[in-house]
């Protein structure tokens, strides 16, 4: 019943083909499973300063420690690994956690039900995944309201339709019309049904993590997933320096099944961590490495992603701020630290506190998103849709961000230097005072030379105002997401698999009373 | 009559004070004359690939050459310097231009009439200057129309009022209500009258360049400006590979007076240069180094800025596109090449082809602006106001961009690593599961920790919609520029200097009939 994806899986095949097509002057591919960066990471701190931050992280772990609450099995794992456990407080000798996480893979494949959409996570690879976790959705027609399972499916469809997103994501929005204790079943089923890209499961309770993984077993086969990563679980630290049992139990469930946990402290500087970047980064490092290490104690060699979420605060209102310069620049340092551990990195994303898909939204989003690109993030959660400071998924911003992800494909391709791109033949052909519009070199390269947005307006003013209706990009995005949803076609799914999944969901739902909070 | 600025001039004094104030937890300063970057440049190409690009530039210069039209004196300078001159075509032996430009300073001070606003151009310094050259202006109330001298003055006032712009700019918009042959007089006078920051003069004819410099002599004294840079002239190459006499004569006028020319090829890939980045960069390098060298032949040691303007094209419409990934990433390479010449760099800016201050405008603007930051640009022209693909200055975008320039001050400050920022005392005080809101470390640092935009909305959704009127950032910017103009106060100007300048302008205007094209 499980699809035989292993035989077809060949990571990077499609990317190589895509690059080759571009090099040879062919059209851009309809979709690529992930990107390999052709630009270096942006390393902003010196070795000396990195060592200082690591030393503070070591002191935090040794002198202050981390609390692991409501998870006796986790405390037991720490004891057996040689950490000092005092009640729920665990402290660690310097170097101990580095040693433990060294068994985690530097890079791994997350398999998709369509093997052409397998992604490589780690190394020089970059994977764009939609935003995650908003209770609200918004669009220009209906404004802001609670998300529903229909919204959830819509965003899966929009992601699936985009050539520039590589991943279906996880809790794209909360489907609040489904009982809390049953949402995960409908969410995982929707990812599988409406997308053939890789996806994320639930972490909000151990049994929901187990259900997510079990549904992955139905899709891929139990043997296959015991040996290959097919589902991610995004687990949060309760910063500062607390791991709640809900999260560590889910983290361990994923690791036990050889699936990848994404370990993410959310540090709002001045609240859940120091107000200064260097200290917040040290804390984040300490919290993340402890989570990564716990996955290895649960199952040595399980894939894990070193995650991170730095944020800042408005002095005037005390509100969290997003897409601001301090977290953006701090992310470069987090990237440097993750690479020293040889772990795949999740960092930054497309964040904004704007309530509309306006100039603030795109400026804040891009500042944060480019920091993810520059810091070397391998898995970029929150690549599309995020508005309202984590609280809303915007339909318009989703397609605007997906278009931006397309631009970032060209950005990550860097500056290629070879005989063709150096264009000496063009200079000899054209000479001074002429133009390159029809020369051989231009004809050979123009189709693949420049990123061409489907949402940006590049017409002359008169054409924009007379024929284009003087639209802003949000209005054009509003039209685009509706058109995309209208034209969406579901990727084929083996009916037997579909039936088995539906039966699993039904059975689980019937066995539980509805819980609404 | 000229102000005795030399005695007061002490470059960097205000910046050091500002940094010190921040370090000591004081409030942010009202304004800083320029920024010193505390982050490295983002060097994306290997030595090997840089050498390949330089080698193609050498071949372009030796095998194709550059035409210098309508400027016999320039051709004569080239002949005497040992270049091969064939009609108007000049070719150069490899290495010759590098040798000539080595006499230009790697860094210089541009003096302002208020010495607290002197800027350092070159090295690790960054100077933000408004956009330049649009025939149109636009705002949300009146839409797009031709610029007037009143608009011109308004933008000077907005720049002068911003703590985040360091420079008054040049032709901020074309004042089309003033005859073409007299505009430069009103523009230079307005910069001096309404701003006390450094500014740029005219280049559209040799006598207009001379007038601009003569007015600077009235302000600063002839002796002073013969020894110090007080005015910049932005000269464009007529790409590909043509220097027009209008430009070289102005360039030489600035150099002759020991003032700084900014040498800028404008290459729209596929039209004025190859459609591939590497070739366009090589061409740009060849055109710029030739212009820089000509300043040194005119006056050895004159300050000059290595400039650059890469652009791309829409496949669908053939229109130029701005703020796209290819020029952004190409700028990093231009930065690397300029640093190998040890010349101050002007690169990228805040570009967009949007016709509104919307999400497209800010996304494109920031992609381009961050490339200027990362590539190491020292003088960032077009930092504020640019919309409509070079054609319009937007009042709203101007203040949105100025606010963004403020954010970039925090970005350029990087991640400071010292005992205070590492915050070990905070971890020991707070411990796991608590919060940092009132701890000593937060109280000591919160006022200077995070960039606080005056335009971004960071309120909770309910407050934004109920009390804030559900505004987008463009609407808030519309209110802000009007308030700023209403509250503007002109910086004091010595009445004798003012009178002498006005008399010079009047005398020149009376001696010419109006020319409207």
Coordinates of N, CA, C and O in Angstrom, one line a residue, chain A residues 70-197:
Chain A
X70 N 8.0 18.0 33.7 CA 6.9 17.0 33.3 C 7.3 16.0 32.3 O 6.6 15.6 31.4
X71 N 8.6 15.5 32.4 CA 9.0 14.5 31.5 C 10.1 13.7 32.2 O 11.3 13.9 32.0
X72 N 9.7 12.7 33.1 CA 10.7 12.0 33.8 C 11.6 11.2 33.0 O 12.8 11.0 33.3
X73 N 11.1 10.7 31.8 CA 12.0 9.9 30.9 C 13.1 10.8 30.4 O 14.3 10.3 30.2
X74 N 12.8 12.1 30.1 CA 13.9 13.0 29.7 C 14.9 13.2 30.7 O 16.2 13.1 30.5
X75 N 14.5 13.4 32.0 CA 15.4 13.5 33.1 C 16.3 12.3 33.3 O 17.5 12.4 33.5
X76 N 15.7 11.2 33.0 CA 16.4 9.9 33.1 C 17.5 9.8 32.1 O 18.6 9.4 32.3
X77 N 17.1 10.2 30.9 CA 18.1 10.2 29.8 C 19.3 11.1 30.1 O 20.4 10.7 29.9
X78 N 19.0 12.3 30.7 CA 20.1 13.2 31.0 C 21.0 12.6 32.1 O 22.2 12.7 32.0
X79 N 20.3 11.9 33.1 CA 21.1 11.3 34.2 C 22.1 10.3 33.6 O 23.3 10.3 33.9
X80 N 21.5 9.4 32.8 CA 22.3 8.4 32.2 C 23.4 8.9 31.3 O 24.5 8.3 31.1
X81 N 23.2 10.1 30.7 CA 24.2 10.7 29.8 C 25.3 11.4 30.6 O 26.3 11.8 30.1
X82 N 25.1 11.5 32.0 CA 26.1 12.1 32.8 C 25.9 13.6 33.1 O 26.8 14.2 33.7
X83 N 24.7 14.1 32.8 CA 24.4 15.5 33.2 C 24.1 15.5 34.7 O 23.7 14.4 35.3
X84 N 24.1 16.6 35.3 CA 23.7 16.7 36.8 C 22.3 17.1 36.8 O 21.9 18.1 36.3
X85 N 21.5 16.3 37.5 CA 20.0 16.5 37.5 C 19.6 16.8 39.0 O 19.9 16.0 39.9
X86 N 19.1 18.0 39.2 CA 18.7 18.4 40.5 C 17.2 18.8 40.5 O 16.9 19.9 40.1
X87 N 16.3 17.9 40.9 CA 14.9 18.1 40.6 C 14.6 18.1 39.1 O 15.0 17.2 38.4
X88 N 14.1 19.2 38.6 CA 13.9 19.3 37.2 C 15.0 20.1 36.5 O 15.0 20.3 35.3
X89 N 15.9 20.6 37.3 CA 17.0 21.4 36.7 C 18.2 20.5 36.3 O 18.6 19.7 37.1
X90 N 18.6 20.7 35.1 CA 19.7 19.9 34.6 C 20.9 20.9 34.2 O 20.7 21.9 33.6
X91 N 22.1 20.6 34.7 CA 23.2 21.3 34.3 C 24.2 20.4 33.6 O 24.2 19.2 33.8
X92 N 25.1 21.0 32.8 CA 25.9 20.3 31.8 C 27.3 20.8 31.9 O 27.6 22.0 31.9
X93 N 28.2 19.8 31.9 CA 29.7 20.2 31.9 C 29.9 20.7 30.5 O 29.4 20.2 29.5
X94 N 30.8 21.8 30.4 CA 31.2 22.3 29.0 C 31.7 21.2 28.1 O 32.4 20.3 28.5
X95 N 31.2 21.2 26.9 CA 31.6 20.2 25.9 C 30.7 19.0 25.8 O 30.7 18.3 24.8
X96 N 30.0 18.7 26.9 CA 29.2 17.5 26.9 C 28.1 17.4 25.8 O 28.0 16.4 25.1
X97 N 27.4 18.5 25.6 CA 26.3 18.6 24.6 C 26.9 18.5 23.2 O 26.3 17.9 22.3
X98 N 28.0 19.2 23.0 CA 28.7 19.2 21.7 C 29.0 17.7 21.3 O 28.8 17.3 20.1
X99 N 29.5 17.0 22.3 CA 29.9 15.6 22.0 C 28.6 14.8 21.6 O 28.6 14.0 20.7
X100 N 27.5 15.0 22.4 CA 26.3 14.3 22.1 C 25.7 14.6 20.7 O 25.3 13.7 20.0
X101 N 25.7 15.9 20.4 CA 25.0 16.2 19.1 C 25.9 15.8 17.9 O 25.4 15.9 16.8
X102 N 27.1 15.5 18.1 CA 28.0 15.1 17.0 C 27.5 13.9 16.2 O 27.9 13.7 15.1
X103 N 26.6 13.1 16.8 CA 26.1 12.0 16.1 C 24.9 12.3 15.2 O 24.5 11.5 14.4
X104 N 24.4 13.5 15.2 CA 23.3 13.9 14.3 C 23.9 14.2 12.9 O 25.0 14.7 12.8
X105 N 23.1 13.9 11.9 CA 23.6 14.1 10.5 C 23.7 15.6 10.2 O 22.8 16.4 10.6
X106 N 24.7 16.0 9.5 CA 24.9 17.3 9.0 C 23.9 17.6 7.9 O 23.6 18.8 7.6
X107 N 23.4 16.6 7.2 CA 22.5 16.8 6.1 C 21.6 15.6 6.0 O 22.1 14.5 6.2
X108 N 20.4 15.7 5.7 CA 19.5 14.5 5.5 C 18.5 14.8 4.4 O 18.2 16.0 4.1
X109 N 17.9 13.8 3.9 CA 16.8 14.0 2.9 C 15.5 13.9 3.6 O 15.3 12.9 4.4
X110 N 14.6 14.8 3.4 CA 13.2 14.6 3.8 C 12.4 14.1 2.5 O 12.4 14.9 1.5
X111 N 11.9 12.9 2.6 CA 11.2 12.4 1.5 C 9.7 12.9 1.4 O 9.1 13.1 2.4
X112 N 9.3 13.1 0.1 CA 8.0 13.5 -0.2 C 7.2 12.3 -0.8 O 7.8 11.4 -1.3
X113 N 5.9 12.4 -0.8 CA 5.2 11.3 -1.5 C 5.4 11.3 -3.0 O 5.4 10.3 -3.6
X114 N 5.7 12.5 -3.5 CA 6.2 12.5 -4.9 C 7.7 12.7 -4.8 O 8.2 13.7 -4.4
X115 N 8.5 11.7 -5.2 CA 9.9 11.7 -5.0 C 10.6 12.9 -5.7 O 11.7 13.2 -5.3
X116 N 10.0 13.4 -6.7 CA 10.6 14.6 -7.4 C 10.6 15.8 -6.4 O 11.3 16.8 -6.7
X117 N 9.8 15.7 -5.4 CA 9.8 16.8 -4.4 C 10.5 16.5 -3.1 O 10.4 17.3 -2.1
X118 N 11.3 15.4 -3.1 CA 12.2 15.2 -1.9 C 13.1 16.4 -1.7 O 13.5 17.0 -2.7
X119 N 13.3 16.8 -0.5 CA 14.2 17.9 -0.3 C 15.5 17.5 0.5 O 15.4 16.6 1.4
X120 N 16.6 18.1 0.3 CA 17.8 17.9 1.1 C 17.9 19.0 2.1 O 17.8 20.2 1.8
X121 N 18.0 18.7 3.4 CA 18.1 19.7 4.4 C 19.5 19.6 5.1 O 19.9 18.6 5.6
X122 N 20.2 20.7 5.0 CA 21.6 20.8 5.5 C 22.5 21.2 4.4 O 22.1 21.4 3.2
X123 N 23.8 21.3 4.7 CA 24.8 21.7 3.7 C 24.5 23.0 3.1 O 24.2 24.0 3.7
X124 N 24.6 23.1 1.7 CA 24.4 24.3 1.0 C 23.0 24.4 0.5 O 22.7 25.2 -0.4
X125 N 22.1 23.6 1.0 CA 20.7 23.5 0.4 C 19.8 24.4 1.2 O 19.9 24.6 2.4
X126 N 18.8 25.0 0.5 CA 17.8 25.9 1.1 C 16.4 25.4 0.7 O 16.2 25.2 -0.5
X127 N 15.6 25.3 1.7 CA 14.2 24.8 1.5 C 13.3 25.9 2.1 O 13.4 26.3 3.2
X128 N 12.3 26.3 1.2 CA 11.3 27.3 1.6 C 10.0 26.6 2.1 O 9.5 25.9 1.3
X129 N 9.6 27.0 3.2 CA 8.3 26.4 3.8 C 7.4 27.5 4.3 O 7.9 28.5 4.7
X130 N 6.1 27.3 4.1 CA 5.1 28.4 4.5 C 5.2 28.7 6.0 O 5.8 28.0 6.8
X131 N 4.6 29.8 6.3 CA 4.5 30.3 7.7 C 3.7 29.2 8.5 O 3.0 28.4 8.0
X132 N 3.7 29.4 9.8 CA 3.3 28.3 10.7 C 2.7 28.9 12.0 O 3.3 29.7 12.7
X133 N 1.4 28.5 12.3 CA 0.9 28.7 13.6 C -0.1 29.8 13.9 O -0.4 30.0 15.1
X134 N -0.5 30.5 12.9 CA -1.4 31.7 13.1 C -2.8 31.2 13.5 O -3.4 30.4 12.8
X135 N -3.4 31.8 14.5 CA -4.8 31.5 14.7 C -5.8 32.2 13.8 O -6.9 31.7 13.5
X136 N -5.3 33.3 13.2 CA -6.2 34.1 12.3 C -5.7 34.0 10.8 O -4.5 33.6 10.6
X137 N -6.6 34.2 9.9 CA -6.3 34.4 8.5 C -6.9 35.8 8.1 O -7.8 36.3 8.8
X138 N -6.3 36.4 7.0 CA -6.9 37.6 6.5 C -6.8 37.7 5.0 O -5.9 37.1 4.4
X139 N -7.7 38.4 4.4 CA -7.5 38.8 3.0 C -8.2 40.1 2.8 O -8.8 40.7 3.7
X140 N -8.0 40.7 1.7 CA -8.4 42.1 1.4 C -10.0 42.2 1.3 O -10.5 43.2 1.5
X141 N -10.6 41.0 1.0 CA -12.1 41.1 0.9 C -12.7 41.0 2.3 O -13.7 41.7 2.6
X142 N -12.3 40.0 3.1 CA -13.0 39.7 4.3 C -12.3 40.1 5.6 O -12.8 39.9 6.7
X143 N -11.1 40.7 5.4 CA -10.4 41.1 6.6 C -9.9 40.0 7.4 O -9.7 38.9 6.9
X144 N -9.8 40.2 8.7 CA -9.2 39.2 9.6 C -10.3 38.4 10.3 O -11.3 38.9 10.8
X145 N -10.1 37.1 10.4 CA -11.0 36.2 11.1 C -10.3 34.9 11.5 O -9.2 34.7 11.0
X146 N -10.9 34.1 12.4 CA -10.2 32.9 12.8 C -10.1 32.0 11.5 O -10.9 31.9 10.6
X147 N -9.0 31.2 11.5 CA -8.7 30.3 10.4 C -9.6 29.1 10.5 O -10.1 28.7 11.6
X148 N -9.9 28.5 9.4 CA -10.8 27.2 9.4 C -10.0 26.2 8.6 O -9.0 26.4 8.0
X149 N -10.5 25.0 8.6 CA -9.9 23.9 7.9 C -9.9 24.2 6.4 O -9.0 23.8 5.6
X150 N -10.9 25.0 5.9 CA -11.0 25.4 4.5 C -9.8 26.3 4.2 O -9.1 26.2 3.2
X151 N -9.5 27.3 5.1 CA -8.4 28.1 4.9 C -7.1 27.3 4.9 O -6.2 27.5 4.1
X152 N -7.0 26.4 5.8 CA -5.8 25.5 5.9 C -5.6 24.8 4.6 O -4.5 24.8 4.1
X153 N -6.6 24.3 4.1 CA -6.5 23.6 2.8 C -6.1 24.5 1.6 O -5.3 24.2 0.8
X154 N -6.7 25.7 1.7 CA -6.4 26.7 0.7 C -4.9 27.1 0.6 O -4.3 27.2 -0.4
X155 N -4.4 27.2 1.8 CA -2.9 27.6 1.8 C -2.1 26.4 1.4 O -1.0 26.6 0.7
X156 N -2.5 25.2 1.7 CA -1.8 24.0 1.1 C -1.8 24.1 -0.4 O -0.8 23.9 -1.1
X157 N -3.0 24.4 -0.9 CA -3.1 24.4 -2.4 C -2.3 25.5 -3.0 O -1.7 25.4 -4.0
X158 N -2.2 26.7 -2.3 CA -1.4 27.8 -2.9 C 0.1 27.4 -2.8 O 0.8 27.8 -3.7
X159 N 0.5 26.8 -1.8 CA 1.9 26.3 -1.7 C 2.2 25.3 -2.8 O 3.2 25.4 -3.4
X160 N 1.3 24.4 -2.9 CA 1.5 23.3 -3.9 C 1.6 23.9 -5.3 O 2.3 23.4 -6.2
X161 N 0.8 25.0 -5.6 CA 0.8 25.6 -6.9 C 2.0 26.5 -7.2 O 2.2 26.9 -8.3
X162 N 2.7 26.8 -6.1 CA 3.9 27.7 -6.3 C 5.1 26.9 -6.7 O 5.5 25.9 -6.1
X163 N 5.8 27.4 -7.8 CA 7.1 26.7 -8.1 C 8.2 27.1 -7.2 O 9.3 26.5 -7.2
X164 N 8.0 28.0 -6.3 CA 9.1 28.6 -5.5 C 9.0 28.2 -4.0 O 9.9 28.5 -3.2
X165 N 8.0 27.5 -3.6 CA 8.0 26.9 -2.2 C 8.2 25.4 -2.4 O 7.7 24.8 -3.3
X166 N 9.0 24.9 -1.5 CA 9.5 23.5 -1.7 C 8.8 22.5 -0.7 O 9.0 21.3 -0.7
X167 N 8.0 23.1 0.2 CA 7.5 22.3 1.3 C 6.1 22.7 1.6 O 5.7 23.9 1.4
X168 N 5.3 21.8 2.1 CA 3.9 22.1 2.4 C 3.7 22.7 3.8 O 2.7 23.3 4.1
X169 N 4.7 22.7 4.7 CA 4.7 23.3 6.0 C 3.9 22.4 7.0 O 3.8 21.2 6.8
X170 N 3.5 23.0 8.0 CA 2.8 22.3 9.1 C 1.5 22.9 9.5 O 0.5 22.9 8.7
X171 N 1.4 23.6 10.6 CA 0.2 24.2 11.1 C 0.1 25.6 10.4 O 0.4 26.6 11.0
X172 N -0.2 25.6 9.1 CA -0.1 26.8 8.3 C -1.0 27.9 8.9 O -0.7 29.1 9.0
X173 N -2.2 27.5 9.3 CA -3.0 28.3 10.2 C -3.8 27.3 11.1 O -3.9 26.1 10.8
X174 N -4.3 27.8 12.3 CA -5.0 26.9 13.1 C -6.4 26.8 12.6 O -7.1 27.8 12.4
X175 N -6.9 25.5 12.3 CA -8.3 25.3 11.8 C -9.2 25.3 13.1 O -9.4 24.2 13.6
X176 N -9.6 26.5 13.5 CA -10.3 26.5 14.8 C -11.7 26.0 14.7 O -12.4 25.9 15.8
X177 N -12.2 25.6 13.5 CA -13.5 25.0 13.4 C -13.4 23.5 13.7 O -14.5 22.8 13.6
X178 N -12.3 23.0 13.9 CA -12.1 21.6 14.3 C -11.6 21.5 15.7 O -10.9 22.3 16.2
X179 N -12.2 20.5 16.5 CA -11.8 20.5 17.9 C -10.3 20.4 18.1 O -9.6 19.7 17.2
X180 N -9.8 21.0 19.1 CA -8.3 21.1 19.4 C -7.7 19.7 19.3 O -6.6 19.5 18.7
X181 N -8.3 18.7 19.9 CA -7.7 17.4 20.0 C -7.8 16.6 18.8 O -7.3 15.5 18.7
X182 N -8.5 17.1 17.7 CA -8.6 16.4 16.5 C -8.0 17.1 15.3 O -7.9 16.5 14.2
X183 N -7.6 18.3 15.5 CA -7.1 19.1 14.4 C -5.9 18.5 13.7 O -5.8 18.5 12.5
X184 N -5.0 17.9 14.5 CA -3.8 17.3 13.9 C -4.1 16.3 12.8 O -3.4 16.2 11.8
X185 N -5.2 15.5 13.1 CA -5.6 14.5 12.1 C -6.0 15.1 10.8 O -5.5 14.7 9.7
X186 N -6.8 16.1 10.9 CA -7.3 16.8 9.6 C -6.1 17.5 9.0 O -6.1 17.6 7.7
X187 N -5.2 18.1 9.8 CA -4.1 18.8 9.2 C -3.1 17.9 8.4 O -2.8 18.2 7.3
X188 N -2.8 16.8 9.1 CA -1.8 15.9 8.4 C -2.5 15.3 7.2 O -1.9 15.2 6.1
X189 N -3.8 14.9 7.3 CA -4.5 14.3 6.2 C -4.5 15.3 5.0 O -4.3 15.0 3.8
X190 N -4.8 16.6 5.3 CA -4.8 17.6 4.3 C -3.5 17.8 3.6 O -3.5 18.0 2.3
X191 N -2.4 17.8 4.3 CA -1.1 18.0 3.7 C -0.9 16.8 2.7 O -0.4 17.0 1.6
X192 N -1.3 15.6 3.1 CA -1.0 14.5 2.3 C -1.9 14.5 1.0 O -1.6 14.2 -0.1
X193 N -3.2 14.9 1.3 CA -4.2 14.8 0.2 C -4.0 15.9 -0.8 O -4.1 15.7 -2.0
X194 N -3.7 17.2 -0.4 CA -3.7 18.3 -1.3 C -2.3 18.7 -1.8 O -2.2 19.7 -2.6
X195 N -1.3 18.0 -1.3 CA 0.1 18.4 -1.7 C 0.8 17.1 -1.9 O 0.6 16.1 -1.2
X196 N 1.8 17.1 -2.7 CA 2.7 16.0 -2.8 C 4.1 16.4 -2.4 O 5.1 15.7 -2.8
X197 N 4.2 17.4 -1.6 CA 5.5 17.9 -1.1 C 5.7 17.4 0.3 O 4.8 17.0 1.0

